[in-house]
Tab-separated table of N, CA and C in Angstrom:
chain	number	residue	atom	x	y	z
F	1	MET	N	-19.057	-12.154	-2.964
F	1	MET	CA	-19.095	-11.347	-1.729
F	1	MET	C	-19.455	-9.931	-2.142
F	2	ARG	N	-20.445	-9.389	-1.425
F	2	ARG	CA	-20.800	-8.003	-1.659
F	2	ARG	C	-20.140	-7.150	-0.607
F	3	ILE	N	-19.738	-5.958	-1.049
F	3	ILE	CA	-19.137	-5.053	-0.091
F	3	ILE	C	-20.143	-3.863	0.082
F	4	SER	N	-20.646	-3.699	1.209
F	4	SER	CA	-21.532	-2.562	1.511
F	4	SER	C	-20.826	-1.277	1.340
F	5	SER	N	-21.497	-0.281	0.819
F	5	SER	CA	-20.896	1.058	0.642
F	5	SER	C	-20.583	1.692	1.969
F	6	LYS	N	-21.075	1.066	3.090
F	6	LYS	CA	-20.775	1.648	4.373
F	6	LYS	C	-19.602	0.952	5.101
F	7	THR	N	-18.996	-0.109	4.461
F	7	THR	CA	-17.849	-0.751	5.077
F	7	THR	C	-16.633	0.133	5.027
F	8	PRO	N	-15.742	-0.036	5.954
F	8	PRO	CA	-14.494	0.739	5.869
F	8	PRO	C	-13.664	0.512	4.560
F	9	LEU	N	-13.695	-0.677	4.000
F	9	LEU	CA	-12.968	-0.952	2.790
F	9	LEU	C	-13.582	-0.166	1.643
F	10	ALA	N	-14.906	-0.249	1.520
F	10	ALA	CA	-15.552	0.519	0.423
F	10	ALA	C	-15.371	2.017	0.564
F	11	THR	N	-15.454	2.466	1.777
F	11	THR	CA	-15.292	3.915	2.056
F	11	THR	C	-13.850	4.338	1.644
F	12	ALA	N	-12.876	3.561	2.076
F	12	ALA	CA	-11.515	3.881	1.763
F	12	ALA	C	-11.238	3.876	0.270
F	13	LEU	N	-11.790	2.851	-0.436
F	13	LEU	CA	-11.551	2.755	-1.882
F	13	LEU	C	-12.235	3.917	-2.609
F	14	ILE	N	-13.458	4.304	-2.184
F	14	ILE	CA	-14.121	5.387	-2.857
F	14	ILE	C	-13.383	6.672	-2.554
F	15	ALA	N	-12.931	6.901	-1.334
F	15	ALA	CA	-12.169	8.051	-0.996
F	15	ALA	C	-10.866	8.146	-1.862
F	16	THR	N	-10.174	7.041	-1.999
F	16	THR	CA	-8.981	6.970	-2.800
F	16	THR	C	-9.249	7.354	-4.213
F	17	ALA	N	-10.319	6.734	-4.785
F	17	ALA	CA	-10.707	7.017	-6.168
F	17	ALA	C	-11.024	8.484	-6.382
F	18	LEU	N	-11.673	9.125	-5.376
F	18	LEU	CA	-12.087	10.519	-5.546
F	18	LEU	C	-10.964	11.499	-5.335
F	19	THR	N	-9.859	11.082	-4.716
F	19	THR	CA	-8.827	12.046	-4.396
F	19	THR	C	-7.560	11.857	-5.275
F	20	LEU	N	-7.700	11.141	-6.369
F	20	LEU	CA	-6.542	10.926	-7.233
F	20	LEU	C	-6.144	12.192	-7.971
F	21	ALA	N	-4.840	12.320	-8.160
F	21	ALA	CA	-4.303	13.455	-8.889
F	21	ALA	C	-4.200	13.033	-10.314
F	22	SER	N	-4.228	14.027	-11.224
F	22	SER	CA	-4.052	13.710	-12.687
F	22	SER	C	-2.587	13.521	-12.973
F	23	ALA	N	-2.364	12.763	-14.079
F	23	ALA	CA	-0.993	12.562	-14.492
F	23	ALA	C	-0.513	13.789	-15.200
F	24	THR	N	0.720	14.302	-14.881
F	24	THR	CA	1.203	15.491	-15.500
F	24	THR	C	2.664	15.363	-15.989
F	25	ALA	N	3.400	14.426	-15.454
F	25	ALA	CA	4.800	14.291	-15.898
F	25	ALA	C	4.852	13.387	-17.075
F	26	SER	N	6.046	13.374	-17.760
F	26	SER	CA	6.193	12.529	-18.918
F	26	SER	C	7.186	11.366	-18.746
F	27	MET	N	7.596	11.134	-17.463
F	27	MET	CA	8.452	10.061	-17.193
F	27	MET	C	7.936	9.247	-16.086
F	28	ALA	N	8.529	8.096	-15.852
F	28	ALA	CA	8.089	7.186	-14.774
F	28	ALA	C	8.222	7.868	-13.441
F	29	THR	N	7.358	7.507	-12.503
F	29	THR	CA	7.475	8.012	-11.140
F	29	THR	C	7.935	6.939	-10.222
F	30	GLU	N	8.850	7.301	-9.342
F	30	GLU	CA	9.407	6.279	-8.426
F	30	GLU	C	8.451	6.122	-7.220
F	31	LEU	N	8.189	4.854	-6.889
F	31	LEU	CA	7.434	4.564	-5.720
F	31	LEU	C	8.405	4.599	-4.557
F	32	GLN	N	7.943	4.905	-3.353
F	32	GLN	CA	8.718	4.864	-2.144
F	32	GLN	C	8.278	3.635	-1.328
F	33	PRO	N	9.181	2.976	-0.667
F	33	PRO	CA	8.730	1.772	0.150
F	33	PRO	C	7.676	2.159	1.149
F	34	ALA	N	6.572	1.368	1.181
F	34	ALA	CA	5.517	1.480	2.134
F	34	ALA	C	4.835	2.799	2.089
F	35	SER	N	4.858	3.517	0.946
F	35	SER	CA	4.221	4.794	0.742
F	35	SER	C	3.333	4.767	-0.482
F	36	ALA	N	2.013	4.742	-0.297
F	36	ALA	CA	1.090	4.598	-1.416
F	36	ALA	C	1.140	5.769	-2.347
F	37	ARG	N	0.959	5.437	-3.626
F	37	ARG	CA	0.976	6.423	-4.688
F	37	ARG	C	-0.283	6.213	-5.577
F	38	SER	N	-0.924	7.234	-6.028
F	38	SER	CA	-2.158	7.160	-6.842
F	38	SER	C	-1.830	6.581	-8.176
F	39	VAL	N	-2.715	5.763	-8.708
F	39	VAL	CA	-2.568	5.203	-10.056
F	39	VAL	C	-3.927	5.329	-10.734
F	40	ASP	N	-3.905	5.511	-12.083
F	40	ASP	CA	-5.146	5.723	-12.861
F	40	ASP	C	-5.113	4.863	-14.065
F	41	LEU	N	-6.092	3.997	-14.141
F	41	LEU	CA	-6.261	3.116	-15.289
F	41	LEU	C	-7.580	3.473	-16.036
F	42	GLY	N	-7.887	4.719	-16.147
F	42	GLY	CA	-9.071	5.146	-16.800
F	42	GLY	C	-10.324	4.788	-15.977
F	43	ALA	N	-10.899	3.625	-16.262
F	43	ALA	CA	-12.159	3.212	-15.574
F	43	ALA	C	-11.861	2.710	-14.153
F	44	TYR	N	-10.587	2.517	-13.823
F	44	TYR	CA	-10.188	2.018	-12.482
F	44	TYR	C	-9.145	2.968	-11.934
F	45	ARG	N	-9.306	3.387	-10.673
F	45	ARG	CA	-8.343	4.261	-10.001
F	45	ARG	C	-8.136	3.715	-8.595
F	46	GLY	N	-6.866	3.993	-8.097
F	46	GLY	CA	-6.557	3.533	-6.771
F	46	GLY	C	-5.175	3.916	-6.361
F	47	SER	N	-4.522	2.961	-5.643
F	47	SER	CA	-3.205	3.266	-5.227
F	47	SER	C	-2.296	2.076	-5.309
F	48	ALA	N	-0.979	2.286	-5.261
F	48	ALA	CA	0.029	1.261	-5.331
F	48	ALA	C	1.149	1.552	-4.337
F	49	TYR	N	1.703	0.563	-3.795
F	49	TYR	CA	2.897	0.718	-2.910
F	49	TYR	C	3.737	-0.576	-3.009
F	50	TYR	N	4.932	-0.523	-2.435
F	50	TYR	CA	5.699	-1.741	-2.351
F	50	TYR	C	6.413	-1.781	-1.031
F	51	THR	N	6.782	-3.008	-0.606
F	51	THR	CA	7.522	-3.209	0.603
F	51	THR	C	8.690	-4.069	0.316
F	52	VAL	N	9.759	-3.915	1.084
F	52	VAL	CA	10.943	-4.805	0.892
F	52	VAL	C	10.932	-5.785	2.035
F	53	GLU	N	10.872	-7.059	1.679
F	53	GLU	CA	10.814	-8.144	2.604
F	53	GLU	C	11.909	-9.172	2.274
F	54	ASN	N	12.870	-9.275	3.148
F	54	ASN	CA	13.996	-10.140	2.899
F	54	ASN	C	14.650	-10.004	1.514
F	55	GLY	N	14.813	-8.719	1.108
F	55	GLY	CA	15.430	-8.397	-0.161
F	55	GLY	C	14.497	-8.478	-1.361
F	56	ARG	N	13.265	-8.902	-1.130
F	56	ARG	CA	12.282	-9.060	-2.189
F	56	ARG	C	11.374	-7.794	-2.216
F	57	TYR	N	11.035	-7.325	-3.418
F	57	TYR	CA	10.187	-6.102	-3.569
F	57	TYR	C	8.760	-6.575	-3.918
F	58	ARG	N	7.866	-6.478	-2.952
F	58	ARG	CA	6.453	-6.886	-3.077
F	58	ARG	C	5.619	-5.690	-3.428
F	59	VAL	N	5.061	-5.686	-4.598
F	59	VAL	CA	4.184	-4.556	-5.109
F	59	VAL	C	2.762	-4.917	-4.924
F	60	VAL	N	1.947	-3.997	-4.377
F	60	VAL	CA	0.532	-4.176	-4.207
F	60	VAL	C	-0.170	-2.985	-4.811
F	61	ALA	N	-1.077	-3.223	-5.768
F	61	ALA	CA	-1.984	-2.231	-6.370
F	61	ALA	C	-3.363	-2.639	-6.165
F	62	THR	N	-4.193	-1.695	-5.583
F	62	THR	CA	-5.588	-1.897	-5.387
F	62	THR	C	-6.361	-0.745	-6.050
F	63	LEU	N	-7.280	-1.181	-6.929
F	63	LEU	CA	-8.007	-0.173	-7.701
F	63	LEU	C	-9.543	-0.446	-7.637
F	64	ALA	N	-10.313	0.567	-7.757
F	64	ALA	CA	-11.780	0.479	-7.760
F	64	ALA	C	-12.338	1.113	-9.022
F	65	SER	N	-13.418	0.507	-9.558
F	65	SER	CA	-14.033	1.100	-10.728
F	65	SER	C	-14.670	2.436	-10.363
F	66	VAL	N	-14.598	3.389	-11.375
F	66	VAL	CA	-15.226	4.678	-11.119
F	66	VAL	C	-16.302	4.900	-12.249
F	67	ASN	N	-17.264	5.688	-11.888
F	67	ASN	CA	-18.364	6.015	-12.810
F	67	ASN	C	-19.080	4.753	-13.359
F	68	SER	N	-19.218	3.757	-12.456
F	68	SER	CA	-19.834	2.529	-12.894
F	68	SER	C	-21.391	2.552	-12.757
F	69	GLY	N	-21.885	3.664	-12.204
F	69	GLY	CA	-23.321	3.722	-11.955
F	69	GLY	C	-23.809	2.862	-10.752
F	70	SER	N	-22.872	2.352	-10.056
F	70	SER	CA	-23.234	1.540	-8.897
F	70	SER	C	-22.592	2.123	-7.610
F	71	ASP	N	-23.259	1.978	-6.481
F	71	ASP	CA	-22.635	2.411	-5.196
F	71	ASP	C	-21.646	1.429	-4.656
F	72	GLN	N	-21.527	0.257	-5.348
F	72	GLN	CA	-20.611	-0.785	-4.948
F	72	GLN	C	-19.598	-0.984	-6.084
F	73	PRO	N	-18.477	-0.248	-6.070
F	73	PRO	CA	-17.474	-0.394	-7.180
F	73	PRO	C	-16.827	-1.718	-7.243
F	74	GLN	N	-16.429	-2.149	-8.429
F	74	GLN	CA	-15.661	-3.333	-8.600
F	74	GLN	C	-14.221	-3.096	-8.182
F	75	VAL	N	-13.632	-4.016	-7.466
F	75	VAL	CA	-12.283	-3.771	-6.921
F	75	VAL	C	-11.390	-4.833	-7.534
F	76	ILE	N	-10.207	-4.407	-7.956
F	76	ILE	CA	-9.223	-5.369	-8.446
F	76	ILE	C	-7.932	-5.102	-7.678
F	77	ARG	N	-7.109	-6.129	-7.553
F	77	ARG	CA	-5.855	-6.058	-6.815
F	77	ARG	C	-4.819	-6.880	-7.415
F	78	LEU	N	-3.629	-6.292	-7.543
F	78	LEU	CA	-2.442	-6.969	-8.058
F	78	LEU	C	-1.461	-7.048	-6.983
F	79	VAL	N	-0.932	-8.278	-6.685
F	79	VAL	CA	0.115	-8.470	-5.721
F	79	VAL	C	1.210	-9.320	-6.476
F	80	THR	N	2.463	-8.698	-6.506
F	80	THR	CA	3.502	-9.451	-7.226
F	80	THR	C	4.811	-9.088	-6.587
F	81	THR	N	5.800	-9.949	-6.798
F	81	THR	CA	7.160	-9.770	-6.255
F	81	THR	C	8.040	-9.491	-7.499
F	82	LEU	N	8.719	-8.333	-7.504
F	82	LEU	CA	9.615	-7.981	-8.613
F	82	LEU	C	11.051	-8.363	-8.335
F	83	ASN	N	11.593	-9.107	-9.259
F	83	ASN	CA	13.061	-9.402	-9.240
F	83	ASN	C	13.826	-8.226	-9.800
F	84	PRO	N	15.055	-8.118	-9.608
F	84	PRO	CA	15.890	-6.994	-10.254
F	84	PRO	C	15.684	-6.973	-11.762
F	85	GLU	N	15.488	-5.753	-12.237
F	85	GLU	CA	15.305	-5.487	-13.639
F	85	GLU	C	14.062	-6.190	-14.306
F	86	GLN	N	13.070	-6.385	-13.445
F	86	GLN	CA	11.817	-6.991	-13.955
F	86	GLN	C	10.714	-5.961	-14.033
F	87	THR	N	9.797	-6.144	-15.004
F	87	THR	CA	8.673	-5.273	-15.164
F	87	THR	C	7.372	-6.116	-15.265
F	88	VAL	N	6.310	-5.649	-14.549
F	88	VAL	CA	5.042	-6.300	-14.628
F	88	VAL	C	3.991	-5.266	-15.117
F	89	HIS	N	3.163	-5.668	-16.053
F	89	HIS	CA	2.119	-4.816	-16.582
F	89	HIS	C	0.792	-5.138	-15.983
F	90	LEU	N	-0.039	-4.159	-15.767
F	90	LEU	CA	-1.436	-4.288	-15.310
F	90	LEU	C	-2.265	-3.529	-16.270
F	91	SER	N	-3.260	-4.188	-16.896
F	91	SER	CA	-4.140	-3.557	-17.881
F	91	SER	C	-5.536	-3.857	-17.646
F	92	VAL	N	-6.415	-2.900	-18.045
F	92	VAL	CA	-7.863	-3.136	-18.020
F	92	VAL	C	-8.414	-2.813	-19.412
F	93	PRO	N	-9.452	-3.539	-19.862
F	93	PRO	CA	-10.041	-3.246	-21.169
F	93	PRO	C	-10.716	-1.938	-21.176
F	94	GLY	N	-10.864	-1.379	-22.383
F	94	GLY	CA	-11.606	-0.086	-22.507
F	94	GLY	C	-13.116	-0.298	-22.166
F	95	THR	N	-13.799	0.771	-21.913
F	95	THR	CA	-15.199	0.695	-21.584
F	95	THR	C	-16.019	0.672	-22.810
F	96	LEU	N	-17.211	0.114	-22.728
F	96	LEU	CA	-18.188	0.089	-23.792
F	96	LEU	C	-18.512	1.558	-24.155
F	97	GLY	N	-18.667	1.815	-25.442
F	97	GLY	CA	-19.060	3.213	-25.837
F	97	GLY	C	-17.892	4.113	-25.994
F	98	SER	N	-16.699	3.644	-25.561
F	98	SER	CA	-15.515	4.499	-25.792
F	98	SER	C	-14.724	3.935	-26.957
F	99	ASP	N	-13.495	4.302	-27.149
F	99	ASP	CA	-12.692	3.782	-28.237
F	99	ASP	C	-12.298	2.337	-28.048
F	100	GLY	N	-12.541	1.782	-26.877
F	100	GLY	CA	-12.272	0.323	-26.618
F	100	GLY	C	-10.824	0.037	-26.343
F	101	ARG	N	-9.967	1.036	-26.327
F	101	ARG	CA	-8.539	0.705	-26.064
F	101	ARG	C	-8.291	0.389	-24.615
F	102	GLU	N	-7.454	-0.597	-24.323
F	102	GLU	CA	-7.108	-0.959	-23.006
F	102	GLU	C	-6.136	0.127	-22.414
F	103	THR	N	-6.114	0.210	-21.112
F	103	THR	CA	-5.204	1.093	-20.436
F	103	THR	C	-4.255	0.200	-19.601
F	104	THR	N	-2.947	0.515	-19.700
F	104	THR	CA	-1.933	-0.320	-19.094
F	104	THR	C	-0.952	0.540	-18.299
F	105	ILE	N	-0.557	0.028	-17.118
F	105	ILE	CA	0.543	0.627	-16.343
F	105	ILE	C	1.530	-0.433	-16.140
F	106	ALA	N	2.783	0.023	-15.936
F	106	ALA	CA	3.879	-0.883	-15.698
F	106	ALA	C	4.632	-0.573	-14.373
F	107	PHE	N	4.893	-1.635	-13.653
F	107	PHE	CA	5.636	-1.507	-12.431
F	107	PHE	C	7.044	-2.156	-12.727
F	108	SER	N	8.122	-1.378	-12.597
F	108	SER	CA	9.442	-1.831	-12.968
F	108	SER	C	10.430	-1.697	-11.795
F	109	ARG	N	11.214	-2.701	-11.547
F	109	ARG	CA	12.265	-2.707	-10.557
F	109	ARG	C	13.567	-2.457	-11.268
F	110	ASN	N	14.170	-1.319	-10.919
F	110	ASN	CA	15.445	-0.952	-11.448
F	110	ASN	C	16.439	-0.751	-10.316
F	111	GLY	N	17.245	-1.791	-10.045
F	111	GLY	CA	18.149	-1.763	-8.927
F	111	GLY	C	17.408	-1.728	-7.616
F	112	ASP	N	17.537	-0.701	-6.851
F	112	ASP	CA	16.871	-0.641	-5.561
F	112	ASP	C	15.662	0.288	-5.568
F	113	ARG	N	15.063	0.548	-6.758
F	113	ARG	CA	13.927	1.397	-6.849
F	113	ARG	C	12.833	0.745	-7.673
F	114	VAL	N	11.613	1.105	-7.434
F	114	VAL	CA	10.432	0.662	-8.200
F	114	VAL	C	9.759	1.893	-8.832
F	115	ASP	N	9.571	1.815	-10.133
F	115	ASP	CA	8.883	2.874	-10.921
F	115	ASP	C	7.580	2.389	-11.420
F	116	VAL	N	6.639	3.373	-11.542
F	116	VAL	CA	5.341	3.106	-12.175
F	116	VAL	C	5.142	4.096	-13.244
F	117	ALA	N	4.640	3.593	-14.425
F	117	ALA	CA	4.352	4.445	-15.551
F	117	ALA	C	3.286	3.795	-16.451
F	118	SER	N	2.599	4.641	-17.189
F	118	SER	CA	1.623	4.115	-18.086
F	118	SER	C	2.301	3.553	-19.346
F	119	ALA	N	1.651	2.806	-20.164
F	119	ALA	CA	2.254	2.214	-21.357
F	119	ALA	C	2.813	3.289	-22.245
F	120	ASP	N	2.184	4.532	-22.213
F	120	ASP	CA	2.685	5.597	-23.090
F	120	ASP	C	3.686	6.538	-22.362
F	121	ALA	N	4.191	5.993	-21.221
F	121	ALA	CA	5.262	6.703	-20.425
F	121	ALA	C	4.730	7.916	-19.661
F	122	THR	N	3.446	8.022	-19.445
F	122	THR	CA	2.942	9.072	-18.632
F	122	THR	C	2.982	8.690	-17.186
F	123	ALA	N	3.590	9.442	-16.351
F	123	ALA	CA	3.745	9.123	-14.952
F	123	ALA	C	2.496	9.365	-14.145
F	124	TYR	N	2.475	8.714	-12.982
F	124	TYR	CA	1.310	8.857	-12.027
F	124	TYR	C	1.808	9.495	-10.787
């Protein structure tokens, strides 16, 4: 399926990717229920949020490729339900021509909160 750069989805993803803030803190950042937060996986940028449904914490992360040389970015999406004290990692491989290292972020449920952090503990 091709997504035209003029569709609302493509426009929203591109806008999200262009408006991301840089990581500046050194600890995990808490997500708020139903409130999107910017995430950065190097070649992919986007947002993540979670909802509480019948006591279950459903995390959704949607990211689009940046600097791909295409007007139609690749989009990836993670949807998962976190149990108490559970962590889920999302990673993408490094890009060609770079050092090749993958970039990973972690979504962790700690009691009644959900935190997001990079593998090296840099917050988003």
